[in-house]
Coordinates of C-alpha atoms and ligand atoms in Angstrom, one line a residue:
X1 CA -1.4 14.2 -25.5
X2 CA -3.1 13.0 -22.2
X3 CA -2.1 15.0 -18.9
X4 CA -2.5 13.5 -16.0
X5 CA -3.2 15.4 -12.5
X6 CA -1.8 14.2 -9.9
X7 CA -2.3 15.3 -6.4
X8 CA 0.9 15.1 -4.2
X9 CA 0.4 15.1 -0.6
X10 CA 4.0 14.2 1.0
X11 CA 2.5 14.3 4.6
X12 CA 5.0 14.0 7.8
X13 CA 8.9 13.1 8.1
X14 CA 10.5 11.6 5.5
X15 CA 7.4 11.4 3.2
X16 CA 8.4 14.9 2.3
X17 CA 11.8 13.4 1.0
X18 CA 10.4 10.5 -0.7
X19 CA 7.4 12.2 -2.1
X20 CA 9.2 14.9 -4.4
X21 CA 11.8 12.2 -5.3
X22 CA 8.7 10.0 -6.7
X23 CA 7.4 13.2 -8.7
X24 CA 11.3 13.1 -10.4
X25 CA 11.0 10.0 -11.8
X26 CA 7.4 10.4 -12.8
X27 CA 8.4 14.0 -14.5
X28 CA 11.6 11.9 -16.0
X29 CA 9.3 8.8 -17.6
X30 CA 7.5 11.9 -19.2
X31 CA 10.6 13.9 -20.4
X32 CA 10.5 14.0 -24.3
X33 CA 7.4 11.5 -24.6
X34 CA 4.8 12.8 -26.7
X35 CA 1.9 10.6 -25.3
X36 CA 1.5 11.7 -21.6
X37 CA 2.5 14.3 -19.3
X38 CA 1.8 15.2 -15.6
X39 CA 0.4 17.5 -14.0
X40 CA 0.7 17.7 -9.9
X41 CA -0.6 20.1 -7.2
X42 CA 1.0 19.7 -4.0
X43 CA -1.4 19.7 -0.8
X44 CA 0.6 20.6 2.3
X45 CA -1.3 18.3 4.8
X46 CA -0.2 16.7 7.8
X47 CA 1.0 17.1 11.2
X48 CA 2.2 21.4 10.4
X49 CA -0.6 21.9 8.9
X50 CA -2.6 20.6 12.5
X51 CA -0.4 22.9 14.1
X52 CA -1.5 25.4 12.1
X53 CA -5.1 25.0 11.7
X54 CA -5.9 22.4 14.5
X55 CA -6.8 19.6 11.7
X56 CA -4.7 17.2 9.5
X57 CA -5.8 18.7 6.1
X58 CA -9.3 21.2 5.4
X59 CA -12.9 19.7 5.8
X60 CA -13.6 20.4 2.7
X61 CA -10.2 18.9 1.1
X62 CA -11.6 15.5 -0.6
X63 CA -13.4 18.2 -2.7
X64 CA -10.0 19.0 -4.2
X65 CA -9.0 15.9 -4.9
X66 CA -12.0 14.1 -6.4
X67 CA -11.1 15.5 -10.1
X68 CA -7.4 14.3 -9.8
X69 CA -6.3 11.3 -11.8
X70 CA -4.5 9.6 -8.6
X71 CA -2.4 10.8 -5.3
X72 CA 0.9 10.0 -4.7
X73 CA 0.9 10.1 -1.0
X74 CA 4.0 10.1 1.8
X75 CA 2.5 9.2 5.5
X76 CA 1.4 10.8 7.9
X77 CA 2.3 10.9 11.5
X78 CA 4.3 13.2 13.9
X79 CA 5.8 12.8 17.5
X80 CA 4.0 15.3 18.7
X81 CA 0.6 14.8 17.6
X82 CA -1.1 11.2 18.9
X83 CA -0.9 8.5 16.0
X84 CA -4.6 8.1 15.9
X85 CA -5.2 11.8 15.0
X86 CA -2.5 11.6 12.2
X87 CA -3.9 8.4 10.5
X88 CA -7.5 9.3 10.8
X89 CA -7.2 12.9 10.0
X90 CA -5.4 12.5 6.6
X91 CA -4.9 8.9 5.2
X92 CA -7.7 7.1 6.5
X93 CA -10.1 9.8 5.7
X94 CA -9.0 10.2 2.1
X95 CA -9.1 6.0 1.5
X96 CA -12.4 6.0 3.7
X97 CA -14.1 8.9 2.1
X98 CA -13.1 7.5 -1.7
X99 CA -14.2 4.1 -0.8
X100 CA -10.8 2.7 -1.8
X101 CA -11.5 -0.9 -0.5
X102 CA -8.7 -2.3 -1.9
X103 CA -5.6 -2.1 -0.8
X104 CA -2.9 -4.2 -2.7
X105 CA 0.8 -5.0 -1.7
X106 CA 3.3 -6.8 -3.9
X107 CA 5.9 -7.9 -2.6
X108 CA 9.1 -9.1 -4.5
X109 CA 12.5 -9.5 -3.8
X110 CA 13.8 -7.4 -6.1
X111 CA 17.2 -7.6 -7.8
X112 CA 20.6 -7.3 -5.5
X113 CA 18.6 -7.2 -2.3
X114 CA 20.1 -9.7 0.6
X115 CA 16.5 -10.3 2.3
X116 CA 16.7 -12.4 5.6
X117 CA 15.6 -15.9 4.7
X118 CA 18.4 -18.3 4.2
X119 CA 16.6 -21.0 2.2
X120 CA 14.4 -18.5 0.1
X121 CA 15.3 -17.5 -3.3
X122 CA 14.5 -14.4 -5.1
X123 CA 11.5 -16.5 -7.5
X124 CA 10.7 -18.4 -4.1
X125 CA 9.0 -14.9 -2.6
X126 CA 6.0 -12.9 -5.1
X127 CA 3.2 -12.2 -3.8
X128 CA 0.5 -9.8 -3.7
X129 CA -1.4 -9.3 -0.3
X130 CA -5.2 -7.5 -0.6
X131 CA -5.9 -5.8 2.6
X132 CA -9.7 -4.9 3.2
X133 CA -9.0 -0.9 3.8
X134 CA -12.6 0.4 4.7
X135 CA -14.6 -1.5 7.4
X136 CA -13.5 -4.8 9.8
X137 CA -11.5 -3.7 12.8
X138 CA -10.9 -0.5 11.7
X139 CA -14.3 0.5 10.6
X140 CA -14.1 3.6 13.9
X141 CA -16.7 2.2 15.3
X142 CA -16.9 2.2 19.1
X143 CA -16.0 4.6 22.1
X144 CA -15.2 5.1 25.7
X145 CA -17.0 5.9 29.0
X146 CA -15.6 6.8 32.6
X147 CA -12.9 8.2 31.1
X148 CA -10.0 8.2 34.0
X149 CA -12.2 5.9 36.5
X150 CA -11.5 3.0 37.8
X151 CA -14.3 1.6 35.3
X152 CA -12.9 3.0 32.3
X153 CA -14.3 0.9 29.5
X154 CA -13.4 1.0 26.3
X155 CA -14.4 -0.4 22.6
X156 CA -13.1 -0.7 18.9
X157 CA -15.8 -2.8 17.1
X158 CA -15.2 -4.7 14.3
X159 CA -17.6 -4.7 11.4
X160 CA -17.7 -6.5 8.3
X161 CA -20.2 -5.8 5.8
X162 CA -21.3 -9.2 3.5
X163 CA -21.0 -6.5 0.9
X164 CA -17.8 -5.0 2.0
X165 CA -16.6 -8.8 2.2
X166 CA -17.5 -9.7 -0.9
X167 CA -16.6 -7.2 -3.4
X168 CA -12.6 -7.5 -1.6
X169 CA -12.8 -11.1 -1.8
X170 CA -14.3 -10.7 -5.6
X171 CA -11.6 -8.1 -6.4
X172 CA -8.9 -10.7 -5.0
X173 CA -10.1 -13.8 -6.7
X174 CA -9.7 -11.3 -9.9
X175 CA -6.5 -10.7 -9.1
X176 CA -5.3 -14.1 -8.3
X177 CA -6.7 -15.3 -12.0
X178 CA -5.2 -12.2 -14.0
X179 CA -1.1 -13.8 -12.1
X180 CA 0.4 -16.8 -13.9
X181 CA -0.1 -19.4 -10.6
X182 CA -3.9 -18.0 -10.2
X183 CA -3.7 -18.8 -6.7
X184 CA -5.4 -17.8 -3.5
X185 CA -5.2 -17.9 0.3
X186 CA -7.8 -16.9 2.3
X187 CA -6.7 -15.4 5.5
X188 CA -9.3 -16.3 8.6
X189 CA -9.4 -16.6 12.1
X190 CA -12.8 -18.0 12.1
X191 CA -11.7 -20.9 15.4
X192 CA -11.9 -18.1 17.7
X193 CA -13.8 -14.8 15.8
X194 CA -17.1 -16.8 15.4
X195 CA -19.2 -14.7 13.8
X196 CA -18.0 -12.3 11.2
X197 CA -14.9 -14.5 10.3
X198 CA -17.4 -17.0 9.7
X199 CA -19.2 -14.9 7.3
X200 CA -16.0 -13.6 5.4
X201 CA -15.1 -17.2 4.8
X202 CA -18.7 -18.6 3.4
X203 CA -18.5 -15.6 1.7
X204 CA -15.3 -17.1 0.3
X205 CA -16.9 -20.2 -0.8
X206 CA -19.4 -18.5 -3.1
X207 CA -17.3 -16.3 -5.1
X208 CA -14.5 -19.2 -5.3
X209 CA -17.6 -20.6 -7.6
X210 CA -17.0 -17.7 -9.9
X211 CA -13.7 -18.2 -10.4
X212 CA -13.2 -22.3 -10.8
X213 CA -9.8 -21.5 -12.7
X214 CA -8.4 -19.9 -9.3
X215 CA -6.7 -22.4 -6.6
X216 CA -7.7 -21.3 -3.0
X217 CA -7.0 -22.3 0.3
X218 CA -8.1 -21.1 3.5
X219 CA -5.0 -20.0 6.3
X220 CA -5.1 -19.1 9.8
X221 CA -3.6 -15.6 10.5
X222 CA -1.4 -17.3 13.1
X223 CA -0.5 -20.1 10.9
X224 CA 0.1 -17.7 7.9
X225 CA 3.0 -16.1 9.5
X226 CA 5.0 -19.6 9.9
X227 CA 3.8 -20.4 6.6
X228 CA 5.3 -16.8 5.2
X229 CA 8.4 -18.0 7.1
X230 CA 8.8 -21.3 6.3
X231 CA 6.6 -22.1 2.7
X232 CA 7.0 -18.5 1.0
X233 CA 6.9 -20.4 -2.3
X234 CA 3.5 -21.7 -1.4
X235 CA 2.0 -18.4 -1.3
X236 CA 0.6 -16.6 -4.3
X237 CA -2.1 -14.1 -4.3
X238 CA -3.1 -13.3 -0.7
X239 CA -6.7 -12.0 0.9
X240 CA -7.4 -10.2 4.3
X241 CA -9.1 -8.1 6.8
X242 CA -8.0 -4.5 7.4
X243 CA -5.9 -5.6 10.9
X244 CA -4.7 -9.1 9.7
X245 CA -3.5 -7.7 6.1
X246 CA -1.9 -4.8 8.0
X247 CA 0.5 -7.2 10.1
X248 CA 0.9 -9.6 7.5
X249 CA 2.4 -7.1 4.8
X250 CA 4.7 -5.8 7.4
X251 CA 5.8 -8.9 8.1
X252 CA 6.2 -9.0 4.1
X253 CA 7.8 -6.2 3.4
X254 CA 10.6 -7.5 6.0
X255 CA 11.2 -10.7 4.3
X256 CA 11.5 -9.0 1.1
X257 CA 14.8 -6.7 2.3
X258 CA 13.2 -3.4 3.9
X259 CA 10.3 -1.3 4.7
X260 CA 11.9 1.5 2.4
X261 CA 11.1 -0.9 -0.5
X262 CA 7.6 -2.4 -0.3
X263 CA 4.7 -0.1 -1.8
X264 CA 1.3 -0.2 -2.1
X265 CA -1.8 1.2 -4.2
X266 CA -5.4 2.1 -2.0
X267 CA -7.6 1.8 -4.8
X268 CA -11.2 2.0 -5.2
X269 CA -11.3 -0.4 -8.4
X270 CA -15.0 1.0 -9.3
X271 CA -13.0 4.1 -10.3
X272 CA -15.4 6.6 -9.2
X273 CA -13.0 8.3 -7.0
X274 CA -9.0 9.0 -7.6
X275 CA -7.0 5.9 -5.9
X276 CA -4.0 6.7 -3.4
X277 CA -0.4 5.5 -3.9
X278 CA 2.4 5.5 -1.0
X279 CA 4.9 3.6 0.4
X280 CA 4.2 1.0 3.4
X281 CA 6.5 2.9 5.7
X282 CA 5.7 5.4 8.0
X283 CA 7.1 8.9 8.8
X284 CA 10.5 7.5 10.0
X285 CA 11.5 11.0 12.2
X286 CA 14.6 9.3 13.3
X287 CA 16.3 9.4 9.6
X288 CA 14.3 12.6 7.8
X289 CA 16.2 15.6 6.9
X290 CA 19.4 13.4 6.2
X291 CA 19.0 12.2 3.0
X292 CA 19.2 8.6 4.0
X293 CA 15.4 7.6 3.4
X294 CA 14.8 4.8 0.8
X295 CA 13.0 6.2 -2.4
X296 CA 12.4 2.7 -4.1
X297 CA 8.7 2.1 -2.1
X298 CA 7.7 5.3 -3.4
X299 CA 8.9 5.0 -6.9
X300 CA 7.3 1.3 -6.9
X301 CA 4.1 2.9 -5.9
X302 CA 4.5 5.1 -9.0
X303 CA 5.1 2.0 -10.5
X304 CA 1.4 1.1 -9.4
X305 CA 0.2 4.5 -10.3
X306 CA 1.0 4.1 -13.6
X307 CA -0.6 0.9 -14.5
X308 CA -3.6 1.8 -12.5
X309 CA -3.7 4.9 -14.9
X310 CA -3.3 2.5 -18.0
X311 CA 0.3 3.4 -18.8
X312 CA 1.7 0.3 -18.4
X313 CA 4.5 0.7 -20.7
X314 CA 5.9 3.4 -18.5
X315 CA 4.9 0.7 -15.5
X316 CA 7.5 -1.4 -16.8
X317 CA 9.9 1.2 -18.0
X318 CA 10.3 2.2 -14.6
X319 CA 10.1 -1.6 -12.9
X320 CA 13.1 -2.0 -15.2
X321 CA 15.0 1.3 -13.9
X322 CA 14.4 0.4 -10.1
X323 CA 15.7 -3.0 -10.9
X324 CA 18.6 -1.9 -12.4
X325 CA 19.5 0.5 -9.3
X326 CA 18.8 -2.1 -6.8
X327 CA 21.2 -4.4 -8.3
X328 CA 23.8 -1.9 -7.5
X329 CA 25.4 -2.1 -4.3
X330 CA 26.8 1.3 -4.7
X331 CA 23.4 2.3 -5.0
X332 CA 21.8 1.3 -1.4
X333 CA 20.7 3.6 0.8
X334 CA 21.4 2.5 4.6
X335 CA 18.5 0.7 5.7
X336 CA 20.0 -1.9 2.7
X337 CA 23.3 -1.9 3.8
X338 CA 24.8 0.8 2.0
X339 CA 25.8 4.6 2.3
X340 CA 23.7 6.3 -0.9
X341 CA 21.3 9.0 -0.5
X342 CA 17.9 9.2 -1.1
X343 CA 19.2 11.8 -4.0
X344 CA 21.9 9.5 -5.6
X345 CA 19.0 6.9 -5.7
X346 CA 16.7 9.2 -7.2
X347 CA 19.1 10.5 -9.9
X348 CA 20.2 7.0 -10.8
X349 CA 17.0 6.3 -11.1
X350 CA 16.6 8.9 -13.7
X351 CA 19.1 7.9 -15.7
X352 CA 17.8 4.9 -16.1
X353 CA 14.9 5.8 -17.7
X354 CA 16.3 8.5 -19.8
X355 CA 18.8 5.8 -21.3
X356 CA 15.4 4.0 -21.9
X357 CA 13.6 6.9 -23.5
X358 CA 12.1 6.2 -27.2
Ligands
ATP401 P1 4.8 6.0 11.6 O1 4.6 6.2 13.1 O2 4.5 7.2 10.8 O3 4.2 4.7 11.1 P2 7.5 5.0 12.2 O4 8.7 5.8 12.2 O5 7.0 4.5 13.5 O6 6.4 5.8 11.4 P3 8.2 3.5 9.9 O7 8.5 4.7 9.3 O8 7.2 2.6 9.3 O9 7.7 3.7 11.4 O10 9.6 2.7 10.0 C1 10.3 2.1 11.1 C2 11.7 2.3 10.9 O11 12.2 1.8 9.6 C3 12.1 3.8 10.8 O12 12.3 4.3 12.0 C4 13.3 3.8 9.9 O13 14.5 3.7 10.6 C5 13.1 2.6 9.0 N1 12.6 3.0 7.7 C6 11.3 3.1 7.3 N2 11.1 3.6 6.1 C7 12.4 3.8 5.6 C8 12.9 4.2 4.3 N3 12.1 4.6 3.3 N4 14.2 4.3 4.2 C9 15.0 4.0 5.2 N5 14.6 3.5 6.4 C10 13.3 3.4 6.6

């Protein structure tokens, strides 16, 4: 039997709701199955661990993770501590020290979900955005000087790597071909970003050589959110930098119903270092402790654990359960509309894949 090890780091607010309640479905899809089984160590990281020891997790905590099989991660970020500390002392260091350059978002609108476009049917909305999520305009470069003068200045410089660009745009071209529509837009803003935008989209150019079965286009950030808007069904398989893949998939994850539903998967697809899995929302203070957080982002992102870990019958096992739970009205917490509890979710959930069990 394999065991996989999976490190669980629940982080801040209502990722230590959502991140136990992910471990329950994944301990349920291994219940009575005599092929795999899970192992987790939980890593108490975030913002009460700062308090405690004046960092977001140890120095030397990649060490512990590097022999896991994957991490199911919660966010990080605390009302107290500023958001720049939170998100580069845990996430951003784990995805930027493992190389996970990937970072992939599906987004669906799943079963029984009222999502806010009028004209847009559920078929009308599947995509898959890939966010560059090691270098661009989060690469940390940059600094400040005069601090508190009148000639304060201040810089965040964006840098794109042709090998950084390439191996995301390679990755995404991949991607595009392995979905039935093998198609892919190229997000740019190379009118007014003349230089390294205008790299990333020759770039472009040569690896759409390698793929001639793919259908690509090139988008405009700007003009990609109309188009999200107005011609979801025009959108397949989606490429961008770190910032504009960032405020596209939020934007995405709104047109799909909620931010408690859309996950994602940090991956470094070389696989020499464990990939991360977590939800697209943040920390949420204003609803943890109440039981009214949405578990289905997290247990989608286990969904993407899964078949990054090859178990894609299990994958679809539990696609299949979440479906099933979200076509239930009864069974919406209250950022869908409804009055259920992250634990009524979680338990339905559950059930579902024990009725399923072989
Ligand atoms: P952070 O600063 O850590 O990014 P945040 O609280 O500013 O977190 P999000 O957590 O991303 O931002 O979400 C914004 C709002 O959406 C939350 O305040 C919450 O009301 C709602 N929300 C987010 N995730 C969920 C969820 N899983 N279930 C229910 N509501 C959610």
């Amino acid at each position: 039997m394999k065991i996989y090890k999976i490190a669980a780091i629940p982080g801040d607010g209502i990722g230590k709701e959502v991140v136990p309640a992910g471990q329950k479905v994944l301990e349920a899809l291994a219940a009575g199955c005599r092929d795999f089984a899970f192992e987790f160590e939980d890593f108490g990281w975030g913002g009460d661990y700062f308090r405690a020891h004046g960092a977001m997790m140890p120095e030397d905590g990649l060490d512990a993770l590097r022999g896991k099989d994957a991490i199911l991660f919660g966010s990080a970020g605390d009302p107290h501590i500023p958001d720049h500390v939170t998100l580069w002392g845990l996430r951003l260091k784990i995805c930027q020290g493992f190389d996970q350059y990937a970072n992939v978002r599906p987004t669906r609108i799943l079963p029984g979900i009222d999502a806010p476009l009028k004209r847009c049917g559920p078929d009308d909305l599947n995509w898959v955005i890939v966010r560059e999520n090691t270098e661009g305009e989060y690469a940390g470069v940059g600094g400040r000087a005069h601090q508190g003068h009148p000639i304060e200045v201040a810089t965040d410089l964006s840098i794109m790597t042709r090998a950084g660009v390439e191996r995301i745009i390679r990755f995404a071209f991949r991607l595009a071909q392995s979905r039935p529509r093998r198609q892919l837009t190229v997000v740019t803003k190379s009118n007014a970003q003349r230089h390294a935008m205008v790299m990333w989209d020759e770039v472009a150019v040569q690896v759409a050589k390698e793929f001639p079965d793919v259908r690509w286009d090139k988008e405009l950030v700007d003009a990609m959110t109309a188009r999200m808007v107005n011609r979801p069904s025009s959108i397949d398989t989606v490429v961008a930098t770190n910032l504009h893949a960032d405020i596209l998939s939020d934007l995405a994850a709104a047109l799909a119903g909620s931010l408690g539903i859309a996950p994602t998967a940090n991956l470094d697809p070389d696989r020499r270092y464990p990939s991360m899995f977590e939800p697209i929302h943040g920390s949420a203070f204003d609803i943890m402790g109440q039981g009214l957080a949405n578990p289905v982002g997290t247990f989608w992102s286990c969904v993407m654990l899964l078949e990054h870990i090859g178990e894609a019958g299990a994958a679809r096992r539990l696609m299949e359960a979440i479906e099933i739970v979200t076509a239930t009205p009864a069974l919406h917490t209250r950022d869908l509309g409804g009055d259920a509890t992250t634990d009524e979710v979680t338990r339905a959930v559950c059930r579902q894949i024990a009725a399923t069990a072989r």
